[in-house]
Coordinates of C-alpha atoms in Angstrom, one line a residue:
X27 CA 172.5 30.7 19.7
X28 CA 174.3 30.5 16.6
X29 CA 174.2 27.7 14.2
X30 CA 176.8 25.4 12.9
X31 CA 176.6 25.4 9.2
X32 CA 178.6 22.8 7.2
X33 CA 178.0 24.1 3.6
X34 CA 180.7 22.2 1.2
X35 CA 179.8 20.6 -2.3
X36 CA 180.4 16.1 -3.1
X37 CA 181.0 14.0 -5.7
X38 CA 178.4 11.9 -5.9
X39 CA 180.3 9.4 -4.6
X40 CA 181.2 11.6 -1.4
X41 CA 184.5 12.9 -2.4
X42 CA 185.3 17.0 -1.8
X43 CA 188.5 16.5 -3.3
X44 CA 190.3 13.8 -6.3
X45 CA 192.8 11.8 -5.2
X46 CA 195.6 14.4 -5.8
X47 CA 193.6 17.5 -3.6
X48 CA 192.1 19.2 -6.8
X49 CA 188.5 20.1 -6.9
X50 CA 188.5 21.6 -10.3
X51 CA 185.7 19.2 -11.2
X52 CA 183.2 21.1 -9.1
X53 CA 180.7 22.7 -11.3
X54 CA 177.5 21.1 -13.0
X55 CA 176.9 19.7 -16.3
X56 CA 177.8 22.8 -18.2
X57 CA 173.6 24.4 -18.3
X58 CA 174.5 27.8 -17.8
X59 CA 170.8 29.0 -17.8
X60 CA 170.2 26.4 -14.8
X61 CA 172.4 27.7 -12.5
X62 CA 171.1 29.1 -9.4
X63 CA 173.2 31.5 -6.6
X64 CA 173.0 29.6 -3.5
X65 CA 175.9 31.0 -2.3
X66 CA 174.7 34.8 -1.9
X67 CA 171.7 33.4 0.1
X68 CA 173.8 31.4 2.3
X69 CA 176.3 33.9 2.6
X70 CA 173.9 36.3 4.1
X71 CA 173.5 34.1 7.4
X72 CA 177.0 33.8 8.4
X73 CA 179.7 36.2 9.3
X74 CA 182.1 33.3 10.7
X75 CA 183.8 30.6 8.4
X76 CA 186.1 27.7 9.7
X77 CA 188.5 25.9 7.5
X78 CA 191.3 24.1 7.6
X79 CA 195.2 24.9 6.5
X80 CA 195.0 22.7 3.4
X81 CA 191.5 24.4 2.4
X82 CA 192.8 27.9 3.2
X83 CA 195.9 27.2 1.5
X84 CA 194.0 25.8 -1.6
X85 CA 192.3 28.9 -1.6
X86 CA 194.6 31.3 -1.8
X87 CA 196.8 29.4 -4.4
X88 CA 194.3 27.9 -6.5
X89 CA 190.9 28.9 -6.3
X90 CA 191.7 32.9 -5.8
X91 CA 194.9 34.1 -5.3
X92 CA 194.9 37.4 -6.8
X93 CA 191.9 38.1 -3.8
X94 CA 190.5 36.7 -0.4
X95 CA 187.3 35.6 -1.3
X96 CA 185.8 35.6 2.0
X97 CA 186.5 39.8 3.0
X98 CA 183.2 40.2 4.8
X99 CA 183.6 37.1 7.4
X100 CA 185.9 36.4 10.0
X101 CA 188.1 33.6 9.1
X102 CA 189.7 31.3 11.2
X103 CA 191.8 28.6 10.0
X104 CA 192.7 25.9 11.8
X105 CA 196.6 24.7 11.8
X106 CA 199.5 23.6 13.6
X107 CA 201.8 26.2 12.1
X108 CA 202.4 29.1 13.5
X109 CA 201.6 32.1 11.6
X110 CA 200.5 36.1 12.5
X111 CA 196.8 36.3 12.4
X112 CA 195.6 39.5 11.1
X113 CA 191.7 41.5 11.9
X114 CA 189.9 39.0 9.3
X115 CA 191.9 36.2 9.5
X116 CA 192.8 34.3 12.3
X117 CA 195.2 31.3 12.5
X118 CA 194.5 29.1 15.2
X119 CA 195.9 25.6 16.6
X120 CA 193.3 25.1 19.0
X121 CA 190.9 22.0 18.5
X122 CA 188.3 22.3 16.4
X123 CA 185.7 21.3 18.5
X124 CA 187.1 24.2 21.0
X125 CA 187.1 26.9 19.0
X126 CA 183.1 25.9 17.4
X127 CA 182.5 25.8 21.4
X128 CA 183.5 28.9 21.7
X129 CA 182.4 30.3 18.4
X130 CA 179.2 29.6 19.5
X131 CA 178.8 31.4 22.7
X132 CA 179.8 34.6 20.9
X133 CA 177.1 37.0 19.3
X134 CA 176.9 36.7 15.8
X135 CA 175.9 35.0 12.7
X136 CA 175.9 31.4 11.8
X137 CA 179.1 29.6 11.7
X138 CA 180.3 28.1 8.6
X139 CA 182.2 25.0 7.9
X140 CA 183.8 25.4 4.9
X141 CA 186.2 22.4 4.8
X142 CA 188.9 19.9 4.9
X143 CA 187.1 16.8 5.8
X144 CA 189.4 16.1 8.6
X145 CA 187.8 19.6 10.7
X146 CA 184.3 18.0 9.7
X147 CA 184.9 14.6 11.0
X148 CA 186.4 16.1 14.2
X149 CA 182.9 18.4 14.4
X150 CA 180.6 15.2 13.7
X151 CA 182.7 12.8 16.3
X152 CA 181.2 15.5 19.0
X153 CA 178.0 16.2 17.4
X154 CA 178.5 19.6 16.9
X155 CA 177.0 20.5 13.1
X156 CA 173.6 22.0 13.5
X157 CA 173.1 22.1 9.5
X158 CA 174.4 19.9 6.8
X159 CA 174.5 21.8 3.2
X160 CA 175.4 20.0 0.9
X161 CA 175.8 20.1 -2.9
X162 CA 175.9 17.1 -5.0
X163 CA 177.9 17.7 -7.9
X164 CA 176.9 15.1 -11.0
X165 CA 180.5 13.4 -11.1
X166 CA 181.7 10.0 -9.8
X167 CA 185.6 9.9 -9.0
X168 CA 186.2 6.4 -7.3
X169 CA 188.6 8.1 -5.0
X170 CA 189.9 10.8 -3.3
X171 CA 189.0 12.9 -0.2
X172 CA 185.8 11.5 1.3
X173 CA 184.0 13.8 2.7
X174 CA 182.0 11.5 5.3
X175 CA 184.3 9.5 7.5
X176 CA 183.6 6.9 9.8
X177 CA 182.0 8.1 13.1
X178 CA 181.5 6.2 16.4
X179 CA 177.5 7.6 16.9
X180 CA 174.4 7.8 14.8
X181 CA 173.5 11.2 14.1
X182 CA 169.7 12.0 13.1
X183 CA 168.6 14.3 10.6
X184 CA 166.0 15.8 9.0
X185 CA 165.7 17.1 5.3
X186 CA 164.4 20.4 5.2
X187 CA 165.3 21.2 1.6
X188 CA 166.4 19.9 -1.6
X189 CA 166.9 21.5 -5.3
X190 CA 168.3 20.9 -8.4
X191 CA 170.2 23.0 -11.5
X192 CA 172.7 22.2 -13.9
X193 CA 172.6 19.0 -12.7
X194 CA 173.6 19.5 -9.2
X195 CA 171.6 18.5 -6.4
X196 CA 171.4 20.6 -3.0
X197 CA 170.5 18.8 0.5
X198 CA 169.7 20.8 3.4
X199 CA 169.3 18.6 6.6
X200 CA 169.2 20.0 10.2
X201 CA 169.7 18.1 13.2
X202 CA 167.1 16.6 14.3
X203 CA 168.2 17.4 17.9
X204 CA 168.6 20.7 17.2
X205 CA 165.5 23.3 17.7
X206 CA 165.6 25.1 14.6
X207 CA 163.2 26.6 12.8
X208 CA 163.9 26.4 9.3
X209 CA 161.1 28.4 8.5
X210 CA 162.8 31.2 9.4
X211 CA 165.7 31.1 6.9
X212 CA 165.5 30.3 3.1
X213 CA 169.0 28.2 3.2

């Protein structure tokens, strides 16, 4: 069955976002010969990312507008608006949890989670992220868009990986209830 993959990057102080939305203060310390492509590996898994409107629209105003950086995956957005979906991307006002039900009966890939923190909290409330990738990012911004919100259930993990470059730190935890052998995959 394929895997729920939350892959996002943090503040150190849990925040994906500042206080106004930004996020350009992702990036390490400024080592250039430290930094390592985790994103190719990752991307290699998954075929399927999941994001919300205010990610998607961040996206494709901000991060890269002149080109949809995600081409090779189906991408499904989640939103209240209605708007025409087209082969690659998919607009969609159905729960989240739904739709990573669904998802996940389909052949494929792994699914990523690339964002907002509301979709993530919905997915943790139910239990439903098989993988937690995240990337610290050497910063401390006292407020903002916290990535972690308060859930009503413990949910047990296990660290399977960690690494460091440029002063960023990546944790890789599975699910502890989750049979996955992360042998298998070099996340």
């Amino acid at each position: 069955m394929r895997k729920v993959i939350l892959f996002i990057a943090m503040s150190l102080d849990g925040y994906i976002a500042d206080r106004e939305g930004n996020v350009d203060w992702l990036g390490g310390q400024g080592n250039e010969e430290e930094m390592v492509d985790t994103y190719s590996e990752f991307v290699s898994h998954v075929d399927t990312v999941v994001m919300g409107w205010n990610t998607y629209h961040q996206i494709i105003t901000e991060l890269s507008p002149d080109e949809w950086g995600y081409k090779d995956l189906t991408s499904y957005v989640i939103t209240h608006n209605d708007y025409p979906s087209t082969e690659r991307i998919r607009f969609s006002n159905e729960s989240p949890c739904k739709l990573i039900k669904a998802l996940k009966q389909e052949e494929g890939k792994d699914i990523w989670i690339c964002g907002g923190a509301n979709i993530v909290h919905q997915l943790m409330s139910e239990d439903l992220i098989d993988i937690y990738y995240v990337s610290v990012i050497p910063i401390l911004l006292g407020t903002g868009i916290r990535l972690f919100d308060d859930i009503d259930q413990k949910i047990p993990l296990k660290l399977v990986k960690t690494q460091s470059y440029d002063g960023i730190t990546d944790l890789v935890y599975e699910h502890r209830g989750t049979h996955y052998d992360s042998k298998t995959r070099n996340l």
